[in-house]
PDB file of C-alpha atoms in Angstrom:
ATOM      1  CA  MET L 757     105.398  52.743  51.883  1.00  0.00           C
ATOM      2  CA  ALA L 758     105.182  48.947  51.719  1.00  0.00           C
ATOM      3  CA  ASN L 759     103.388  48.896  55.074  1.00  0.00           C
ATOM      4  CA  ALA L 760     100.804  51.404  53.836  1.00  0.00           C
ATOM      5  CA  VAL L 761     100.080  49.294  50.746  1.00  0.00           C
ATOM      6  CA  PHE L 762      99.784  46.157  52.884  1.00  0.00           C
ATOM      7  CA  TYR L 763      97.370  47.871  55.291  1.00  0.00           C
ATOM      8  CA  LEU L 764      95.338  49.219  52.378  1.00  0.00           C
ATOM      9  CA  PHE L 765      94.965  45.741  50.859  1.00  0.00           C
ATOM     10  CA  ALA L 766      94.153  44.263  54.276  1.00  0.00           C
ATOM     11  CA  ALA L 767      91.460  46.894  54.831  1.00  0.00           C
ATOM     12  CA  ILE L 768      89.971  46.261  51.381  1.00  0.00           C
ATOM     13  CA  ALA L 769      89.962  42.495  51.985  1.00  0.00           C
ATOM     14  CA  ALA L 770      88.266  42.960  55.367  1.00  0.00           C
ATOM     15  CA  LEU L 771      85.661  45.276  53.847  1.00  0.00           C
ATOM     16  CA  LEU L 772      84.942  42.787  51.057  1.00  0.00           C
ATOM     17  CA  ALA L 773      84.579  39.961  53.590  1.00  0.00           C
ATOM     18  CA  VAL L 774      82.080  41.973  55.648  1.00  0.00           C
ATOM     19  CA  CYS L 775      80.083  42.952  52.549  1.00  0.00           C
ATOM     20  CA  LEU L 776      79.991  39.352  51.308  1.00  0.00           C
ATOM     21  CA  HIS L 777      78.873  38.105  54.727  1.00  0.00           C
ATOM     22  CA  ARG L 778      76.041  40.659  54.868  1.00  0.00           C
ATOM     23  CA  TYR L 779      74.952  39.852  51.322  1.00  0.00           C
ATOM     24  CA  ASN L 780      74.866  36.109  52.055  1.00  0.00           C
ATOM     25  CA  LYS L 781      72.958  36.674  55.302  1.00  0.00           C
ATOM     26  CA  ARG L 782      70.307  38.772  53.531  1.00  0.00           C
ATOM     27  CA  ARG L 783      70.074  36.162  50.782  1.00  0.00           C
ATOM     28  CA  MET L 784      69.604  33.368  53.333  1.00  0.00           C
ATOM     29  CA  ASP L 785      67.001  35.401  55.271  1.00  0.00           C
ATOM     30  CA  ALA L 786      65.025  36.003  52.067  1.00  0.00           C
ATOM     31  CA  LEU L 787      65.259  32.322  51.096  1.00  0.00           C
ATOM     32  CA  LEU L 788      64.060  31.177  54.521  1.00  0.00           C
ATOM     33  CA  MET L 789      61.155  33.636  54.619  1.00  0.00           C
ATOM     34  CA  ALA L 790      60.010  32.776  51.086  1.00  0.00           C
ATOM     35  CA  SER L 791      60.093  29.043  51.781  1.00  0.00           C
ATOM     36  CA  PHE L 792      58.359  29.552  55.146  1.00  0.00           C
ATOM     37  CA  ARG L 793      55.478  31.432  53.494  1.00  0.00           C
ATOM     38  CA  GLN L 794      55.005  28.530  51.040  1.00  0.00           C
ATOM     39  CA  LEU L 795      55.167  25.891  53.787  1.00  0.00           C
ATOM     40  CA  SER L 796      52.051  23.772  54.353  1.00  0.00           C
ATOM     41  CA  PHE L 797      51.402  21.356  57.216  1.00  0.00           C
ATOM     42  CA  THR L 798      48.604  19.987  59.385  1.00  0.00           C
ATOM     43  CA  SER L 799      48.112  20.472  63.098  1.00  0.00           C
ATOM     44  CA  ASP L 800      45.222  18.879  64.971  1.00  0.00           C
ATOM     45  CA  ASP L 801      43.698  17.875  61.607  1.00  0.00           C
ATOM     46  CA  VAL L 802      43.680  21.515  60.457  1.00  0.00           C
ATOM     47  CA  ALA L 803      45.593  22.444  57.309  1.00  0.00           C
ATOM     48  CA  LEU L 804      47.863  25.430  57.888  1.00  0.00           C
ATOM     49  CA  CYS L 805      50.437  27.254  55.826  1.00  0.00           C
ATOM     50  CA  GLY L 806      53.345  29.466  56.769  1.00  0.00           C
ATOM     51  CA  ALA L 807      51.395  32.569  55.796  1.00  0.00           C
ATOM     52  CA  ASP L 808      48.863  31.677  58.544  1.00  0.00           C
ATOM     53  CA  LEU L 809      51.572  31.926  61.208  1.00  0.00           C
ATOM     54  CA  GLN L 810      53.069  35.026  62.769  1.00  0.00           C
ATOM     55  CA  VAL L 811      56.785  34.696  63.482  1.00  0.00           C
ATOM     56  CA  VAL L 812      57.255  36.242  66.923  1.00  0.00           C
ATOM     57  CA  LYS L 813      60.933  35.392  67.421  1.00  0.00           C
ATOM     58  CA  LYS L 814      63.838  34.083  65.378  1.00  0.00           C
ATOM     59  CA  ALA L 815      66.432  32.560  67.676  1.00  0.00           C
ATOM     60  CA  GLN L 816      69.978  31.427  66.865  1.00  0.00           C
ATOM     61  CA  GLN L 817      69.741  31.995  63.130  1.00  0.00           C
ATOM     62  CA  PHE L 818      73.277  30.974  62.216  1.00  0.00           C
ATOM     63  CA  ILE L 819      73.066  29.035  58.987  1.00  0.00           C
ATOM     64  CA  ARG L 820      76.255  28.817  56.963  1.00  0.00           C
ATOM     65  CA  THR L 821      75.720  30.598  53.688  1.00  0.00           C
ATOM     66  CA  THR L 822      78.896  29.677  51.851  1.00  0.00           C
ATOM     67  CA  GLN L 823      78.752  27.271  48.952  1.00  0.00           C
ATOM     68  CA  GLN L 824      79.952  23.802  49.892  1.00  0.00           C
ATOM     69  CA  LEU L 825      81.015  21.076  47.517  1.00  0.00           C
ATOM     70  CA  SER L 826      80.177  17.408  47.857  1.00  0.00           C
ATOM     71  CA  VAL L 827      82.628  14.619  47.122  1.00  0.00           C
ATOM     72  CA  LEU L 828      79.914  12.717  45.254  1.00  0.00           C
ATOM     73  CA  PRO L 829      78.175  14.461  42.368  1.00  0.00           C
ATOM     74  CA  ASP L 830      74.413  15.047  42.736  1.00  0.00           C
ATOM     75  CA  SER L 831      74.501  14.341  46.464  1.00  0.00           C
ATOM     76  CA  PRO L 832      73.107  17.079  48.707  1.00  0.00           C
ATOM     77  CA  VAL L 833      75.229  19.015  51.169  1.00  0.00           C
ATOM     78  CA  VAL L 834      73.556  20.129  54.392  1.00  0.00           C
ATOM     79  CA  ASN L 835      74.404  23.702  55.338  1.00  0.00           C
ATOM     80  CA  GLN L 836      75.174  23.651  59.031  1.00  0.00           C
ATOM     81  CA  GLY L 837      73.610  25.951  61.561  1.00  0.00           C
ATOM     82  CA  ASP L 838      70.744  26.517  63.917  1.00  0.00           C
ATOM     83  CA  ALA L 839      67.580  28.481  63.376  1.00  0.00           C
ATOM     84  CA  PHE L 840      64.512  28.331  65.585  1.00  0.00           C
ATOM     85  CA  TRP L 841      61.425  30.318  64.642  1.00  0.00           C
ATOM     86  CA  TYR L 842      58.793  30.687  67.343  1.00  0.00           C
ATOM     87  CA  CYS L 843      55.390  31.293  65.783  1.00  0.00           C
ATOM     88  CA  ARG L 844      51.852  32.101  66.796  1.00  0.00           C
ATOM     89  CA  GLY L 845      49.135  30.290  64.902  1.00  0.00           C
ATOM     90  CA  PRO L 846      45.437  30.942  64.581  1.00  0.00           C
ATOM     91  CA  GLY L 847      43.575  30.902  67.871  1.00  0.00           C
ATOM     92  CA  ALA L 848      45.522  29.687  70.867  1.00  0.00           C
ATOM     93  CA  SER L 849      48.214  27.735  69.030  1.00  0.00           C
ATOM     94  CA  TRP L 850      51.972  28.096  69.021  1.00  0.00           C
ATOM     95  CA  PHE L 851      54.644  26.417  66.940  1.00  0.00           C
ATOM     96  CA  LEU L 852      58.397  25.960  66.657  1.00  0.00           C
ATOM     97  CA  ALA L 853      59.651  25.901  63.057  1.00  0.00           C
ATOM     98  CA  ILE L 854      63.160  24.616  62.329  1.00  0.00           C
ATOM     99  CA  PRO L 855      64.633  24.901  58.815  1.00  0.00           C
ATOM    100  CA  THR L 856      67.231  22.655  57.214  1.00  0.00           C
ATOM    101  CA  VAL L 857      69.058  24.085  54.216  1.00  0.00           C
ATOM    102  CA  MET L 858      70.551  21.753  51.623  1.00  0.00           C
ATOM    103  CA  SER L 859      72.766  22.684  48.712  1.00  0.00           C
ATOM    104  CA  ARG L 860      72.094  20.504  45.690  1.00  0.00           C
ATOM    105  CA  GLY L 861      73.724  21.311  42.383  1.00  0.00           C
ATOM    106  CA  GLY L 862      74.350  24.930  43.314  1.00  0.00           C
ATOM    107  CA  LYS L 863      70.732  25.526  44.398  1.00  0.00           C
ATOM    108  CA  LEU L 864      69.663  25.929  48.006  1.00  0.00           C
ATOM    109  CA  GLU L 865      66.625  23.918  49.120  1.00  0.00           C
ATOM    110  CA  VAL L 866      64.868  24.499  52.430  1.00  0.00           C
ATOM    111  CA  THR L 867      62.851  21.913  54.337  1.00  0.00           C
ATOM    112  CA  TRP L 868      61.011  22.691  57.559  1.00  0.00           C
ATOM    113  CA  VAL L 869      60.132  20.759  60.684  1.00  0.00           C
ATOM    114  CA  VAL L 870      57.189  22.338  62.490  1.00  0.00           C
ATOM    115  CA  ARG L 871      56.275  21.229  66.001  1.00  0.00           C
ATOM    116  CA  PRO L 872      53.339  22.431  68.076  1.00  0.00           C
ATOM    117  CA  LEU L 873      54.166  23.971  71.449  1.00  0.00           C
ATOM    118  CA  THR L 874      52.027  24.211  74.544  1.00  0.00           C
ATOM    119  CA  GLU L 875      51.414  27.638  76.018  1.00  0.00           C
ATOM    120  CA  GLN L 876      53.701  26.740  78.917  1.00  0.00           C
ATOM    121  CA  ARG L 877      56.612  25.793  76.630  1.00  0.00           C
ATOM    122  CA  MET L 878      56.112  28.877  74.478  1.00  0.00           C
ATOM    123  CA  ARG L 879      56.132  31.117  77.549  1.00  0.00           C
ATOM    124  CA  ALA L 880      59.303  29.408  78.790  1.00  0.00           C
ATOM    125  CA  ALA L 881      61.008  29.913  75.417  1.00  0.00           C
ATOM    126  CA  LEU L 882      60.065  33.598  75.316  1.00  0.00           C
ATOM    127  CA  GLN L 883      60.423  34.437  79.005  1.00  0.00           C
ATOM    128  CA  PHE L 884      63.365  36.806  78.518  1.00  0.00           C
ATOM    129  CA  ASP L 885      62.059  38.477  75.353  1.00  0.00           C
ATOM    130  CA  HIS L 886      59.231  40.796  76.367  1.00  0.00           C
ATOM    131  CA  LYS L 887      58.441  41.978  72.827  1.00  0.00           C
ATOM    132  CA  ALA L 888      58.132  38.423  71.508  1.00  0.00           C
ATOM    133  CA  CYS L 889      56.002  37.482  74.515  1.00  0.00           C
ATOM    134  CA  ARG L 890      53.609  40.346  73.763  1.00  0.00           C
ATOM    135  CA  ARG L 891      53.438  39.321  70.108  1.00  0.00           C
ATOM    136  CA  ALA L 892      52.783  35.677  71.012  1.00  0.00           C
ATOM    137  CA  PHE L 893      50.204  36.232  73.735  1.00  0.00           C
ATOM    138  CA  GLY L 894      48.980  39.777  73.203  1.00  0.00           C
ATOM    139  CA  GLU L 895      49.741  40.701  76.787  1.00  0.00           C
ATOM    140  CA  PRO L 896      52.725  41.917  78.794  1.00  0.00           C
ATOM    141  CA  ASP L 897      54.980  39.235  80.206  1.00  0.00           C
ATOM    142  CA  ALA L 898      54.213  38.619  83.885  1.00  0.00           C
ATOM    143  CA  SER L 899      57.792  37.802  84.893  1.00  0.00           C
TER     144      SER L 899
END
């Protein structure tokens, strides 16, 4: 009987952990997408915003979503992880967008670094993802 109760509590704890992980992942995805849409930057003296870009691939999106505490009050805590968003811009332009998530006073703040990519680098980054390659270039991958 004691074993059954232990296994029941272990199963409930595991289920709660999975549900919490999924909730935090959805929350982080929504935060990243909302901040990306509001993003504004310039490329080749042209003002662009995140809404102008089409995200063709999200690679390695592993950003820690748990709340972290800082030793010093009011100092930001960087949430660790990697996220690389490959984007198609207007015309023949491609970009790599990399978010950094900071926790400051219980609120999550996202900053973005956006770098232009050449067609060659974009093709190399997407060479094994045929769907993303079609979205980025509008043609089937030739590999």
